[in-house]
Short mmCIF file of C-alpha atoms in Angstrom, two decimals:
data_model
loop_
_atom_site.label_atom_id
_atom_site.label_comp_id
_atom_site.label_asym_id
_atom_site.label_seq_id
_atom_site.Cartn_x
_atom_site.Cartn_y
_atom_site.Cartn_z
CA UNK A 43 78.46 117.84 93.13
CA UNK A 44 81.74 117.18 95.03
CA UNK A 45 84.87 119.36 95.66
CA UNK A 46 87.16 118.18 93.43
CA UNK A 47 89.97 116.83 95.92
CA UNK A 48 93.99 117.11 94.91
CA UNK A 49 96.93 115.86 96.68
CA UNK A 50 100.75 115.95 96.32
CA UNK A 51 102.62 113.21 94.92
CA UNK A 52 104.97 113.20 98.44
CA UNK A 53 101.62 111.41 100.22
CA UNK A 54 102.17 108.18 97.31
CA UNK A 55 105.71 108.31 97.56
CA UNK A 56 106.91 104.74 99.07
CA UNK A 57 110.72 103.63 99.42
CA UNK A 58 111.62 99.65 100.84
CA UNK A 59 115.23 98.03 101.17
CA UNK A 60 115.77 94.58 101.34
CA UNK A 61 118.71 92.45 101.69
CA UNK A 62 118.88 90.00 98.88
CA UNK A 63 118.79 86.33 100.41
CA UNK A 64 120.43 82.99 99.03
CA UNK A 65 116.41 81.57 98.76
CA UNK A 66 115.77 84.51 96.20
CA UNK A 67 118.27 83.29 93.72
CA UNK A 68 118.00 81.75 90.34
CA UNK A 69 119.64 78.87 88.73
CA UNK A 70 122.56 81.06 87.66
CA UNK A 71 122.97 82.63 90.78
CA UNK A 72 121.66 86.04 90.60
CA UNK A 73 118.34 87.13 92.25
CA UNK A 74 115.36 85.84 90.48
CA UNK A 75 113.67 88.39 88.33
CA UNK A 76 110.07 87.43 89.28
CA UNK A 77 111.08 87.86 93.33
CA UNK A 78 111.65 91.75 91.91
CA UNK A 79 108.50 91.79 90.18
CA UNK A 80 106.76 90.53 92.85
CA UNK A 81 108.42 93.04 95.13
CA UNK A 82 107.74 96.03 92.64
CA UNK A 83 103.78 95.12 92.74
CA UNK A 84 103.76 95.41 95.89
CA UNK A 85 105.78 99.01 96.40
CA UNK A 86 102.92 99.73 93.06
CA UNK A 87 99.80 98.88 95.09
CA UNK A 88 101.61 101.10 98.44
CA UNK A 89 102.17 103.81 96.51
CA UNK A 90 98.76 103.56 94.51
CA UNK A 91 96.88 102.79 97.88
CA UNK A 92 98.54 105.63 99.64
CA UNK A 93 97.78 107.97 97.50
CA UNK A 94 93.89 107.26 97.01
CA UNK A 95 93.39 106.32 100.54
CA UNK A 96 91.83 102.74 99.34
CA UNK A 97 92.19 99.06 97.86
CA UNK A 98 94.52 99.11 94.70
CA UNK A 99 94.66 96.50 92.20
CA UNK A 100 97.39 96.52 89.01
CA UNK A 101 95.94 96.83 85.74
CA UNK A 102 99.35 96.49 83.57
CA UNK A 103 102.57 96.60 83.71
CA UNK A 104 105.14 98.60 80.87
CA UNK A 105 108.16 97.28 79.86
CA UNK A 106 110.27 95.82 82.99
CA UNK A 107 114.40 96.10 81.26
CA UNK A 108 116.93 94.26 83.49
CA UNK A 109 119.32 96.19 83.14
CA UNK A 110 121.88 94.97 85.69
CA UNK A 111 122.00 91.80 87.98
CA UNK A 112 121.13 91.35 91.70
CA UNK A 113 123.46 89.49 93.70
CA UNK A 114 123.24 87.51 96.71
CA UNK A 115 123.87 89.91 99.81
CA UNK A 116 122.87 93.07 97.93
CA UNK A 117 120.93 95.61 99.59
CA UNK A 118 118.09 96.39 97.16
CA UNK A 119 116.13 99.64 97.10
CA UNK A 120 112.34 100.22 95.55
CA UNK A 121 111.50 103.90 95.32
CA UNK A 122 107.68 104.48 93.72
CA UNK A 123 105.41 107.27 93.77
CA UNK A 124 102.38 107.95 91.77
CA UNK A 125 103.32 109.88 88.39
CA UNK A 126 100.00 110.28 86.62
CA UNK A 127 96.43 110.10 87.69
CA UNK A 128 92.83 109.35 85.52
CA UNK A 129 89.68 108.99 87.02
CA UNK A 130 90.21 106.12 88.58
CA UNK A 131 93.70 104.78 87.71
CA UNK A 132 96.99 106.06 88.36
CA UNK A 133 100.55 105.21 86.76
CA UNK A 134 103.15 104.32 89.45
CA UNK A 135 107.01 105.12 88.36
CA UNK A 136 109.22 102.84 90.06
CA UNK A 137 113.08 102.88 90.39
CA UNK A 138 115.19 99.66 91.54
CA UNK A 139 118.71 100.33 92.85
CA UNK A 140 121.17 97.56 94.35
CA UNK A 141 124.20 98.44 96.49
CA UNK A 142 126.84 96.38 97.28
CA UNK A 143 127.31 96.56 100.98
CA UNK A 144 130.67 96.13 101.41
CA UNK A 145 132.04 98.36 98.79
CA UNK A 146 128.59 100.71 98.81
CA UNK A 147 128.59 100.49 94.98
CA UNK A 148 124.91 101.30 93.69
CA UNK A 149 123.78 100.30 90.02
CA UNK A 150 120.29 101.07 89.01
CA UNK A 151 119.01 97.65 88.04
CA UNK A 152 115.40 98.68 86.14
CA UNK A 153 112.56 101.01 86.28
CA UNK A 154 108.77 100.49 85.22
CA UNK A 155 105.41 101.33 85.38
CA UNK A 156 102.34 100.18 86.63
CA UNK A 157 99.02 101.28 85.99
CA UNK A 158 96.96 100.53 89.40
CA UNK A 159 93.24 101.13 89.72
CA UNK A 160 91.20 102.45 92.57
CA UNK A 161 88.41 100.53 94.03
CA UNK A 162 85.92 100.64 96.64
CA UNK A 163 84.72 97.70 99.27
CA UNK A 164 82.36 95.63 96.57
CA UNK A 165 85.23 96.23 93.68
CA UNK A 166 84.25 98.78 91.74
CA UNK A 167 86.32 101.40 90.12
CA UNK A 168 86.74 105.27 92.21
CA UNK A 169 87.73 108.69 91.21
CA UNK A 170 91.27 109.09 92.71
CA UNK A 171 92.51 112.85 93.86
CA UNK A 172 93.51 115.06 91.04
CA UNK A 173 97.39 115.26 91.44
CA UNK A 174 99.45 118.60 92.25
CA UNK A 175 102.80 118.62 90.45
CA UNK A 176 105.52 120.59 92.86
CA UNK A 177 108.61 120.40 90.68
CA UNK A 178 110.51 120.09 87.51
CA UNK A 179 111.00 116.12 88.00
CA UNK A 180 107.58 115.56 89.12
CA UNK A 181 106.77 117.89 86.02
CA UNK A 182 108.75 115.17 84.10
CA UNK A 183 107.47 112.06 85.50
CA UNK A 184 104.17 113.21 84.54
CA UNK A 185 104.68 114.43 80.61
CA UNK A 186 106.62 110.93 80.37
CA UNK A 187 103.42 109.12 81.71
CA UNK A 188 101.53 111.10 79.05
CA UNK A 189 103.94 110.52 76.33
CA UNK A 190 103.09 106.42 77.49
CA UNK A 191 99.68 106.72 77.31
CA UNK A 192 99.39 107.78 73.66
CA UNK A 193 102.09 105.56 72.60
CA UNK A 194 100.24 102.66 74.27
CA UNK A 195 96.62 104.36 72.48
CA UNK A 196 98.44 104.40 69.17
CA UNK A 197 99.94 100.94 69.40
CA UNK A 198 96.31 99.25 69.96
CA UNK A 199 95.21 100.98 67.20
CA UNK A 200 97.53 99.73 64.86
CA UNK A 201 97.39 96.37 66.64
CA UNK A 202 93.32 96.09 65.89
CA UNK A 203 93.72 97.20 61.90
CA UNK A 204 96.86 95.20 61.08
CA UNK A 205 95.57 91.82 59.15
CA UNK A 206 98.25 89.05 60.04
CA UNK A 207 96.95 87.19 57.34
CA UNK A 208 97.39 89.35 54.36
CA UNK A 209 99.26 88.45 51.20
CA UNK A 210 101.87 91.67 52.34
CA UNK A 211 102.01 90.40 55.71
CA UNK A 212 103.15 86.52 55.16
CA UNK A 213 105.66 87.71 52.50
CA UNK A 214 106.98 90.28 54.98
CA UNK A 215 107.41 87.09 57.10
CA UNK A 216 110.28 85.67 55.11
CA UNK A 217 112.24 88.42 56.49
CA UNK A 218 112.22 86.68 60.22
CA UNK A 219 113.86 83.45 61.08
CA UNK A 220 110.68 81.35 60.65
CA UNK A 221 109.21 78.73 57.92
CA UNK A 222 105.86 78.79 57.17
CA UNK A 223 104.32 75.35 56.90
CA UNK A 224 100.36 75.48 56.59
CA UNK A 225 99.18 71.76 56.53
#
């Protein structure tokens, strides 16, 4: 049996800045949201890959909140580093910042997670190193990841034994803005 490696969650942590571009808009002016998706899978799968010292691939995303537009010329900031490990996944934090460059005004535009996985040359899952917590906000990062876990554990659980099609649940259907019309 193997020595049970560990590392620190410094060796995931990953920061890029880009300057926000006039071809990464949207139709309303403001940087497109799936540029900074795209962008925040790729700080995921440094972090994820840094960490484990091999091939990443994402296996979900949470909830992605934008919380405050990107504008044109804005500096934007990804910080990530990897909050949680499993046997062979790991849950990346990530934080978005944009600064205004003129003024140096910073808002924090959204955070998520990702859940990457581990794999080896013929795509099959590995163990990742256990992960040694060295603070009270690494401390914090983790218990949240936990705290997402079981939330995510208990909402499939519910999702799986909750009949859509039950007298209860049409007639709690009324109270949405939809008509039913079964042909």
């Amino acid at each position: 049996m193997s020595e049970i490696k560990y590392r620190k969650v410094s060796t995931s942590k990953v920061t890029i800045s880009e300057l926000m571009l006039p071809s990464h808009q949207n139709f309303s002016g403001k940087i497109h949201g799936g540029y900074i998706l795209m962008l925040m899978d790729q700080i995921a799968f440094a972090a994820a890959s840094k960490y484990s010292g091999t091939y990443c691939v994402t296996a979900s995303v949470d909830t992605v909140d934008f919380l405050n537009p990107i504008e044109v010329g804005e500096l934007v900031t990804m910080k990530a580093s990897v909050n949680y490990v499993g046997n062979s996944s790991m849950i990346v934090g990530i934080r978005v910042e944009s600064e205004n460059i003129q003024t140096g005004k910073v808002k924090h535009c959204n955070s998520s997670y990702f859940t990457m996985v581990a794999k080896d040359s013929e795509g099959k899952n590995i163990k990742v190193p256990h992960l040694i917590l060295g603070n009270g906000d690494e401390i914090r990062r983790f218990c949240k990841a936990v705290i997402l876990i079981n939330q995510k554990k208990e909402h499939d659980k519910h999702s799986k034994t909750f009949d859509y099609t039950s007298p209860q649940a049409l007639e709690e259907l009324k109270n949405y803005n939809i008509r039913l019309d079964f042909k």
